[in-house]
Amino acid sequence: MKPVSTLDAATVTAAQRASQTARVLLILPCYNEAGSIGTLLTEIASLGLGYDTVVIDDGSSDDTHTIASNLSPCVRLLENLGIGGAVQTGIRYAQRNGYDFCVQIDGDGQHPPGQVARLLAAYKPGKANLVVGSRYLSADTFRSTFARRLGGEVIGRSIGFLFGIKRLTDPTSGMRLMDRAAIEFFAVRYPHDYPEPISLAWALQYGLGVTEVPVQMRAREHGSSSIAGPQTFAYMVRVLSYIALAWLQHGPRSRKVQTGMESS
Amino acid sequence: MNTHLPTLPTLIVVGLFAILYLTFLIRKTIRGELDLYDLLMLSMVALMPALFVFFPSLSQLVVAITGVAFPFVIMFGMLFLVVFLIVHRLTVKIHRLEMLNRRLVQEVSLLQHLCK
């Protein structure tokens, strides 16, 4: 895996403080990630920041479970539930084991675990319940294709416009921190298809706060995206429809916490 | 307005179909393979044509009320409504079962992990 630039001392200190005073769980949803999961878990352990991990093996047919269970607790789903079902299983694990925070990072190694410190450092109680790692707030990181950026832009602007918050720059980012309130909410209700942007709309509709911080990401080294070709259109229709439905349910209820964005 | 009355072969075919289909459904319900609500909904597919064929005056009445000239259009319209209701009910049921199945897979997997 390609290295990413190092974090500043203040971010590391804030993350260390957070992981010392609060229990942090890293959720790693995986599907046939035997090629990357071992390296990723070793990388997390080498950080020495005291993060707990749980790997959710979404019914892999390769050695993902064997490799992961040697290095971390690993929940093997009996059936392939897709990314939403796998992440929600991890959230339920966090809820039942009393974690204060859980952080979702991809098992394919796209999300450098060192960047979790940025999410923890950006978390401010009462300000936001979800901290999303945005690859578009940082200049020196891997960026997606133009089509994906455009799709993300439309979704981010739609969420911002409908829920009256600042535009989200990376609503499809799978790297995100959830606090206890978000854990409790998503343990009960979490979207199963294309969950990243829809879960943001559901969280805002429920009254949770969302914020973004710049993070660095790596290019995918194994496998390919499930959204390509004609599926892109279906993806956009489905996601935008769910966001509109969430907005319709939103009503005049005021949000519990303010939403905003952390500047880099 | 169409005033043709059903012929004897029509009465026999529709009546026979209604009897056989209802017997089939009732047997399934007795065996517990269908619930009473399913029986009611599915039996409409046989009962509706039977009503129109055995009671032509009823179809004339419906035609007069709705202003649609052909009773068979009314009948197919009503049958379509019944089929739509069945599909609607099944969609809701399947969605609920899908959610439940997902939840069960998650719970069993978490329990299995706990037991190891």
GROMACS .gro file of C-alpha atoms in nm:
model
  380
    1MET     CA    1   0.000   0.000   0.000
    2LYS     CA    2   0.126   0.345  -0.088
    3PRO     CA    3   0.218   0.564   0.210
    4VAL     CA    4   0.033   0.886   0.280
    5SER     CA    5   0.180   1.201   0.424
    6THR     CA    6   0.227   1.210   0.801
    7LEU     CA    7  -0.013   1.385   1.037
    8ASP     CA    8   0.075   1.695   1.233
    9ALA     CA    9   0.158   1.655   1.602
   10ALA     CA   10  -0.157   1.833   1.722
   11THR     CA   11  -0.382   1.591   1.534
   12VAL     CA   12  -0.200   1.288   1.670
   13THR     CA   13  -0.215   1.426   2.025
   14ALA     CA   14  -0.588   1.498   1.996
   15ALA     CA   15  -0.649   1.149   1.860
   16GLN     CA   16  -0.438   0.990   2.136
   17ARG     CA   17  -0.634   1.185   2.397
   18ALA     CA   18  -0.963   1.076   2.241
   19SER     CA   19  -0.864   0.710   2.224
   20GLN     CA   20  -0.738   0.719   2.585
   21THR     CA   21  -1.057   0.868   2.726
   22ALA     CA   22  -1.304   0.698   2.495
   23ARG     CA   23  -1.339   0.352   2.344
   24VAL     CA   24  -1.288   0.359   1.969
   25LEU     CA   25  -1.379   0.074   1.736
   26LEU     CA   26  -1.267   0.052   1.376
   27ILE     CA   27  -1.522  -0.134   1.163
   28LEU     CA   28  -1.371  -0.299   0.855
   29PRO     CA   29  -1.635  -0.439   0.619
   30CYS     CA   30  -1.476  -0.690   0.380
   31TYR     CA   31  -1.574  -0.899   0.085
   32ASN     CA   32  -1.298  -1.111  -0.069
   33GLU     CA   33  -1.021  -0.885   0.064
   34ALA     CA   34  -0.769  -1.159   0.145
   35GLY     CA   35  -0.507  -0.963  -0.049
   36SER     CA   36  -0.528  -0.649   0.165
   37ILE     CA   37  -0.692  -0.719   0.502
   38GLY     CA   38  -0.382  -0.863   0.670
   39THR     CA   39  -0.167  -0.564   0.575
   40LEU     CA   40  -0.439  -0.324   0.685
   41LEU     CA   41  -0.480  -0.486   1.029
   42THR     CA   42  -0.102  -0.489   1.079
   43GLU     CA   43  -0.091  -0.122   0.981
   44ILE     CA   44  -0.362  -0.040   1.239
   45ALA     CA   45  -0.178  -0.230   1.514
   46SER     CA   46   0.149  -0.054   1.428
   47LEU     CA   47  -0.012   0.287   1.486
   48GLY     CA   48  -0.021   0.209   1.860
   49LEU     CA   49  -0.320   0.434   1.917
   50GLY     CA   50  -0.524   0.172   2.103
   51TYR     CA   51  -0.802   0.135   1.850
   52ASP     CA   52  -1.008  -0.181   1.873
   53THR     CA   53  -1.101  -0.342   1.544
   54VAL     CA   54  -1.375  -0.567   1.414
   55VAL     CA   55  -1.370  -0.717   1.067
   56ILE     CA   56  -1.708  -0.792   0.915
   57ASP     CA   57  -1.657  -1.062   0.656
   58ASP     CA   58  -1.953  -1.030   0.422
   59GLY     CA   59  -1.958  -1.396   0.320
   60SER     CA   60  -1.623  -1.397   0.139
   61SER     CA   61  -1.528  -1.702  -0.065
   62ASP     CA   62  -1.152  -1.646  -0.023
   63ASP     CA   63  -0.932  -1.655   0.289
   64THR     CA   64  -1.045  -1.317   0.425
   65HIS     CA   65  -1.197  -1.471   0.739
   66THR     CA   66  -0.896  -1.693   0.816
   67ILE     CA   67  -0.647  -1.408   0.774
   68ALA     CA   68  -0.859  -1.151   0.959
   69SER     CA   69  -0.953  -1.373   1.253
   70ASN     CA   70  -0.584  -1.432   1.328
   71LEU     CA   71  -0.530  -1.059   1.375
   72SER     CA   72  -0.862  -0.919   1.499
   73PRO     CA   73  -1.215  -1.013   1.609
   74CYS     CA   74  -1.394  -1.112   1.290
   75VAL     CA   75  -1.768  -1.156   1.244
   76ARG     CA   76  -1.844  -1.378   0.947
   77LEU     CA   77  -2.187  -1.309   0.798
   78LEU     CA   78  -2.374  -1.625   0.702
   79GLU     CA   79  -2.495  -1.463   0.381
   80ASN     CA   80  -2.361  -1.181   0.168
   81LEU     CA   81  -2.564  -0.877   0.281
   82GLY     CA   82  -2.382  -0.609   0.087
   83ILE     CA   83  -2.191  -0.311   0.227
   84GLY     CA   84  -2.488  -0.167   0.420
   85GLY     CA   85  -2.567  -0.493   0.598
   86ALA     CA   86  -2.200  -0.548   0.680
   87VAL     CA   87  -2.148  -0.198   0.820
   88GLN     CA   88  -2.468  -0.217   1.025
   89THR     CA   89  -2.346  -0.546   1.176
   90GLY     CA   90  -2.032  -0.363   1.285
   91ILE     CA   91  -2.240  -0.079   1.428
   92ARG     CA   92  -2.449  -0.330   1.623
   93TYR     CA   93  -2.126  -0.484   1.751
   94ALA     CA   94  -2.015  -0.137   1.867
   95GLN     CA   95  -2.351  -0.069   2.029
   96ARG     CA   96  -2.352  -0.394   2.226
   97ASN     CA   97  -1.994  -0.362   2.338
   98GLY     CA   98  -2.038  -0.007   2.466
   99TYR     CA   99  -1.806   0.178   2.229
  100ASP     CA  100  -1.811   0.558   2.239
  101PHE     CA  101  -1.705   0.592   1.877
  102CYS     CA  102  -1.691   0.369   1.577
  103VAL     CA  103  -1.509   0.448   1.258
  104GLN     CA  104  -1.589   0.277   0.930
  105ILE     CA  105  -1.292   0.219   0.704
  106ASP     CA  106  -1.282   0.008   0.390
  107GLY     CA  107  -1.117  -0.331   0.408
  108ASP     CA  108  -0.956  -0.285   0.066
  109GLY     CA  109  -0.697  -0.045   0.206
  110GLN     CA  110  -0.830   0.268   0.034
  111HIS     CA  111  -0.863   0.440   0.371
  112PRO     CA  112  -0.528   0.474   0.548
  113PRO     CA  113  -0.593   0.397   0.918
  114GLY     CA  114  -0.359   0.679   1.018
  115GLN     CA  115  -0.624   0.921   0.892
  116VAL     CA  116  -0.867   0.807   1.165
  117ALA     CA  117  -0.679   1.046   1.394
  118ARG     CA  118  -0.806   1.338   1.183
  119LEU     CA  119  -1.166   1.227   1.235
  120LEU     CA  120  -1.118   1.188   1.610
  121ALA     CA  121  -0.938   1.521   1.639
  122ALA     CA  122  -1.222   1.694   1.452
  123TYR     CA  123  -1.498   1.551   1.670
  124LYS     CA  124  -1.653   1.810   1.897
  125PRO     CA  125  -1.932   1.694   2.131
  126GLY     CA  126  -2.262   1.868   2.059
  127LYS     CA  127  -2.143   1.993   1.722
  128ALA     CA  128  -2.170   1.686   1.505
  129ASN     CA  129  -2.245   1.318   1.549
  130LEU     CA  130  -2.090   1.206   1.223
  131VAL     CA  131  -1.749   1.313   1.099
  132VAL     CA  132  -1.698   1.225   0.733
  133GLY     CA  133  -1.350   1.204   0.584
  134SER     CA  134  -1.350   1.403   0.260
  135ARG     CA  135  -1.092   1.343  -0.010
  136TYR     CA  136  -1.194   1.666  -0.185
  137LEU     CA  137  -1.101   1.901   0.099
  138SER     CA  138  -0.741   1.791   0.073
  139ALA     CA  139  -0.524   1.887  -0.222
  140ASP     CA  140  -0.265   1.610  -0.197
  141THR     CA  141  -0.470   1.294  -0.212
  142PHE     CA  142  -0.611   1.038  -0.452
  143ARG     CA  143  -0.916   1.173  -0.631
  144SER     CA  144  -1.182   0.976  -0.807
  145THR     CA  145  -1.285   0.994  -1.174
  146PHE     CA  146  -1.461   1.301  -1.312
  147ALA     CA  147  -1.794   1.115  -1.338
  148ARG     CA  148  -1.776   1.008  -0.976
  149ARG     CA  149  -1.681   1.356  -0.862
  150LEU     CA  150  -1.973   1.498  -1.058
  151GLY     CA  151  -2.212   1.244  -0.904
  152GLY     CA  152  -2.079   1.325  -0.557
  153GLU     CA  153  -2.117   1.696  -0.628
  154VAL     CA  154  -2.485   1.656  -0.726
  155ILE     CA  155  -2.557   1.441  -0.419
  156GLY     CA  156  -2.366   1.674  -0.186
  157ARG     CA  157  -2.544   1.981  -0.319
  158SER     CA  158  -2.884   1.808  -0.297
  159ILE     CA  159  -2.829   1.714   0.067
  160GLY     CA  160  -2.701   2.062   0.147
  161PHE     CA  161  -2.992   2.233  -0.026
  162LEU     CA  162  -3.267   2.010   0.115
  163PHE     CA  163  -3.142   1.997   0.473
  164GLY     CA  164  -3.014   2.353   0.492
  165ILE     CA  165  -2.650   2.273   0.561
  166LYS     CA  166  -2.328   2.366   0.389
  167ARG     CA  167  -2.253   2.160   0.079
  168LEU     CA  168  -2.098   1.824   0.158
  169THR     CA  169  -1.793   1.774  -0.061
  170ASP     CA  170  -1.766   1.396  -0.034
  171PRO     CA  171  -2.103   1.240   0.055
  172THR     CA  172  -2.002   0.903  -0.090
  173SER     CA  173  -1.699   0.870   0.136
  174GLY     CA  174  -1.702   0.546   0.333
  175MET     CA  175  -1.457   0.679   0.590
  176ARG     CA  176  -1.659   0.820   0.873
  177LEU     CA  177  -1.671   0.845   1.250
  178MET     CA  178  -1.993   0.794   1.444
  179ASP     CA  179  -2.049   0.891   1.805
  180ARG     CA  180  -2.273   0.710   2.051
  181ALA     CA  181  -2.593   0.885   1.933
  182ALA     CA  182  -2.519   0.793   1.571
  183ILE     CA  183  -2.432   0.436   1.674
  184GLU     CA  184  -2.768   0.402   1.852
  185PHE     CA  185  -2.953   0.543   1.549
  186PHE     CA  186  -2.777   0.338   1.281
  187ALA     CA  187  -2.792   0.016   1.484
  188VAL     CA  188  -3.168   0.029   1.429
  189ARG     CA  189  -3.193   0.189   1.087
  190TYR     CA  190  -2.925   0.180   0.821
  191PRO     CA  191  -2.964   0.181   0.443
  192HIS     CA  192  -2.855  -0.136   0.270
  193ASP     CA  193  -2.799  -0.025  -0.087
  194TYR     CA  194  -2.554   0.259  -0.155
  195PRO     CA  195  -2.555   0.341   0.216
  196GLU     CA  196  -2.299   0.622   0.240
  197PRO     CA  197  -2.495   0.919   0.098
  198ILE     CA  198  -2.836   0.786   0.204
  199SER     CA  199  -2.721   0.739   0.563
  200LEU     CA  200  -2.617   1.106   0.574
  201ALA     CA  201  -2.967   1.213   0.467
  202TRP     CA  202  -3.127   0.980   0.722
  203ALA     CA  203  -2.898   1.110   0.996
  204LEU     CA  204  -2.985   1.473   0.911
  205GLN     CA  205  -3.354   1.385   0.892
  206TYR     CA  206  -3.331   1.230   1.239
  207GLY     CA  207  -3.158   1.537   1.377
  208LEU     CA  208  -2.797   1.423   1.392
  209GLY     CA  209  -2.518   1.660   1.296
  210VAL     CA  210  -2.275   1.597   1.012
  211THR     CA  211  -1.935   1.751   0.956
  212GLU     CA  212  -1.647   1.689   0.713
  213VAL     CA  213  -1.272   1.689   0.757
  214PRO     CA  214  -1.002   1.656   0.493
  215VAL     CA  215  -0.843   1.313   0.474
  216GLN     CA  216  -0.609   1.140   0.238
  217MET     CA  217  -0.713   0.828   0.058
  218ARG     CA  218  -0.536   0.574  -0.157
  219ALA     CA  219  -0.636   0.437  -0.495
  220ARG     CA  220  -0.802   0.096  -0.491
  221GLU     CA  221  -0.541  -0.177  -0.538
  222HIS     CA  222  -0.764  -0.483  -0.550
  223GLY     CA  223  -1.110  -0.543  -0.702
  224SER     CA  224  -1.331  -0.293  -0.881
  225SER     CA  225  -1.622  -0.065  -0.798
  226SER     CA  226  -1.972  -0.211  -0.807
  227ILE     CA  227  -2.104   0.112  -0.960
  228ALA     CA  228  -2.012   0.137  -1.327
  229GLY     CA  229  -2.180   0.185  -1.666
  230PRO     CA  230  -2.561   0.183  -1.661
  231GLN     CA  231  -2.557   0.117  -1.287
  232THR     CA  232  -2.438   0.474  -1.237
  233PHE     CA  233  -2.775   0.603  -1.355
  234ALA     CA  234  -2.964   0.361  -1.129
  235TYR     CA  235  -2.735   0.464  -0.843
  236MET     CA  236  -2.810   0.835  -0.888
  237VAL     CA  237  -3.186   0.783  -0.920
  238ARG     CA  238  -3.198   0.562  -0.613
  239VAL     CA  239  -2.977   0.781  -0.397
  240LEU     CA  240  -3.148   1.108  -0.494
  241SER     CA  241  -3.492   0.951  -0.440
  242TYR     CA  242  -3.396   0.832  -0.093
  243ILE     CA  243  -3.258   1.176  -0.009
  244ALA     CA  244  -3.584   1.336  -0.127
  245LEU     CA  245  -3.786   1.088   0.081
  246ALA     CA  246  -3.575   1.165   0.386
  247TRP     CA  247  -3.633   1.535   0.325
  248LEU     CA  248  -4.011   1.480   0.302
  249GLN     CA  249  -3.999   1.306   0.639
  250HIS     CA  250  -3.776   1.581   0.772
  251GLY     CA  251  -4.062   1.827   0.827
  252PRO     CA  252  -4.026   2.137   1.038
  253ARG     CA  253  -3.847   1.955   1.320
  254SER     CA  254  -3.539   2.143   1.431
  255ARG     CA  255  -3.212   1.958   1.439
  256LYS     CA  256  -3.066   1.868   1.775
  257VAL     CA  257  -2.721   1.988   1.685
  258GLN     CA  258  -2.589   2.235   1.435
  259THR     CA  259  -2.419   2.111   1.124
  260GLY     CA  260  -2.117   2.253   0.955
  261MET     CA  261  -1.781   2.177   0.806
  262GLU     CA  262  -1.436   2.173   0.956
  263SER     CA  263  -1.198   2.377   0.753
  264SER     CA  264  -0.866   2.224   0.666
  265MET     CA  265  -7.525  -0.119  -2.380
  266ASN     CA  266  -7.438  -0.483  -2.439
  267THR     CA  267  -7.737  -0.706  -2.363
  268HIS     CA  268  -7.597  -1.045  -2.467
  269LEU     CA  269  -7.662  -1.307  -2.202
  270PRO     CA  270  -7.408  -1.579  -2.119
  271THR     CA  271  -7.459  -1.908  -2.303
  272LEU     CA  272  -7.486  -2.247  -2.132
  273PRO     CA  273  -7.126  -2.352  -2.221
  274THR     CA  274  -7.002  -2.022  -2.071
  275LEU     CA  275  -7.195  -2.092  -1.751
  276ILE     CA  276  -7.052  -2.447  -1.734
  277VAL     CA  277  -6.690  -2.344  -1.799
  278VAL     CA  278  -6.694  -2.048  -1.558
  279GLY     CA  279  -6.885  -2.246  -1.293
  280LEU     CA  280  -6.653  -2.543  -1.318
  281PHE     CA  281  -6.345  -2.324  -1.299
  282ALA     CA  282  -6.485  -2.146  -0.991
  283ILE     CA  283  -6.566  -2.473  -0.813
  284LEU     CA  284  -6.233  -2.640  -0.891
  285TYR     CA  285  -6.025  -2.334  -0.810
  286LEU     CA  286  -6.213  -2.262  -0.485
  287THR     CA  287  -6.180  -2.629  -0.379
  288PHE     CA  288  -5.807  -2.610  -0.449
  289LEU     CA  289  -5.772  -2.288  -0.245
  290ILE     CA  290  -5.985  -2.415   0.045
  291ARG     CA  291  -5.779  -2.734   0.066
  292LYS     CA  292  -5.459  -2.531   0.076
  293THR     CA  293  -5.606  -2.308   0.347
  294ILE     CA  294  -5.711  -2.609   0.556
  295ARG     CA  295  -5.357  -2.749   0.527
  296GLY     CA  296  -5.227  -2.415   0.653
  297GLU     CA  297  -5.045  -2.330   0.329
  298LEU     CA  298  -5.253  -2.012   0.285
  299ASP     CA  299  -5.408  -1.780   0.540
  300LEU     CA  300  -5.770  -1.672   0.529
  301TYR     CA  301  -5.684  -1.332   0.383
  302ASP     CA  302  -5.493  -1.496   0.096
  303LEU     CA  303  -5.790  -1.726   0.035
  304LEU     CA  304  -6.025  -1.428   0.010
  305MET     CA  305  -5.800  -1.237  -0.226
  306LEU     CA  306  -5.716  -1.529  -0.454
  307SER     CA  307  -6.073  -1.659  -0.466
  308MET     CA  308  -6.180  -1.326  -0.618
  309VAL     CA  309  -6.016  -1.437  -0.944
  310ALA     CA  310  -6.280  -1.714  -0.967
  311LEU     CA  311  -6.568  -1.543  -0.788
  312MET     CA  312  -6.567  -1.225  -0.991
  313PRO     CA  313  -6.626  -1.385  -1.336
  314ALA     CA  314  -6.877  -1.624  -1.175
  315LEU     CA  315  -7.075  -1.329  -1.034
  316PHE     CA  316  -7.085  -1.157  -1.372
  317VAL     CA  317  -7.183  -1.474  -1.558
  318PHE     CA  318  -7.443  -1.612  -1.317
  319PHE     CA  319  -7.599  -1.276  -1.236
  320PRO     CA  320  -7.609  -1.079  -1.565
  321SER     CA  321  -7.842  -0.825  -1.408
  322LEU     CA  322  -7.558  -0.734  -1.169
  323SER     CA  323  -7.329  -0.661  -1.460
  324GLN     CA  324  -7.601  -0.450  -1.624
  325LEU     CA  325  -7.633  -0.256  -1.299
  326VAL     CA  326  -7.256  -0.196  -1.278
  327VAL     CA  327  -7.254  -0.090  -1.643
  328ALA     CA  328  -7.533   0.158  -1.575
  329ILE     CA  329  -7.354   0.300  -1.270
  330THR     CA  330  -7.010   0.335  -1.427
  331GLY     CA  331  -7.117   0.425  -1.779
  332VAL     CA  332  -6.879   0.170  -1.932
  333ALA     CA  333  -7.058  -0.001  -2.220
  334PHE     CA  334  -6.903  -0.346  -2.195
  335PRO     CA  335  -6.950  -0.555  -1.880
  336PHE     CA  336  -6.637  -0.758  -1.954
  337VAL     CA  337  -6.429  -0.438  -1.935
  338ILE     CA  338  -6.571  -0.376  -1.589
  339MET     CA  339  -6.499  -0.735  -1.493
  340PHE     CA  340  -6.138  -0.719  -1.611
  341GLY     CA  341  -6.100  -0.383  -1.443
  342MET     CA  342  -6.216  -0.529  -1.114
  343LEU     CA  343  -5.996  -0.835  -1.160
  344PHE     CA  344  -5.700  -0.608  -1.228
  345LEU     CA  345  -5.777  -0.423  -0.904
  346VAL     CA  346  -5.781  -0.752  -0.713
  347VAL     CA  347  -5.452  -0.862  -0.871
  348PHE     CA  348  -5.302  -0.522  -0.791
  349LEU     CA  349  -5.410  -0.557  -0.426
  350ILE     CA  350  -5.253  -0.903  -0.413
  351VAL     CA  351  -4.927  -0.773  -0.564
  352HIS     CA  352  -4.928  -0.479  -0.324
  353ARG     CA  353  -4.976  -0.708  -0.026
  354LEU     CA  354  -4.703  -0.943  -0.147
  355THR     CA  355  -4.460  -0.655  -0.204
  356VAL     CA  356  -4.510  -0.529   0.151
  357LYS     CA  357  -4.476  -0.883   0.284
  358ILE     CA  358  -4.158  -0.954   0.085
  359HIS     CA  359  -4.000  -0.625   0.196
  360ARG     CA  360  -4.078  -0.707   0.560
  361LEU     CA  361  -3.938  -1.059   0.521
  362GLU     CA  362  -3.627  -0.922   0.351
  363MET     CA  363  -3.563  -0.686   0.643
  364LEU     CA  364  -3.629  -0.965   0.892
  365ASN     CA  365  -3.399  -1.203   0.705
  366ARG     CA  366  -3.120  -0.944   0.702
  367ARG     CA  367  -3.167  -0.882   1.072
  368LEU     CA  368  -3.160  -1.254   1.147
  369VAL     CA  369  -2.841  -1.306   0.944
  370GLN     CA  370  -2.678  -1.022   1.138
  371GLU     CA  371  -2.797  -1.149   1.477
  372VAL     CA  372  -2.699  -1.512   1.414
  373SER     CA  373  -2.357  -1.404   1.283
  374LEU     CA  374  -2.297  -1.184   1.591
  375LEU     CA  375  -2.409  -1.466   1.823
  376GLN     CA  376  -2.187  -1.714   1.643
  377HIS     CA  377  -1.893  -1.477   1.691
  378LEU     CA  378  -1.982  -1.441   2.061
  379CYS     CA  379  -1.993  -1.819   2.109
  380LYS     CA  380  -1.646  -1.877   1.957
   0.00000   0.00000   0.00000
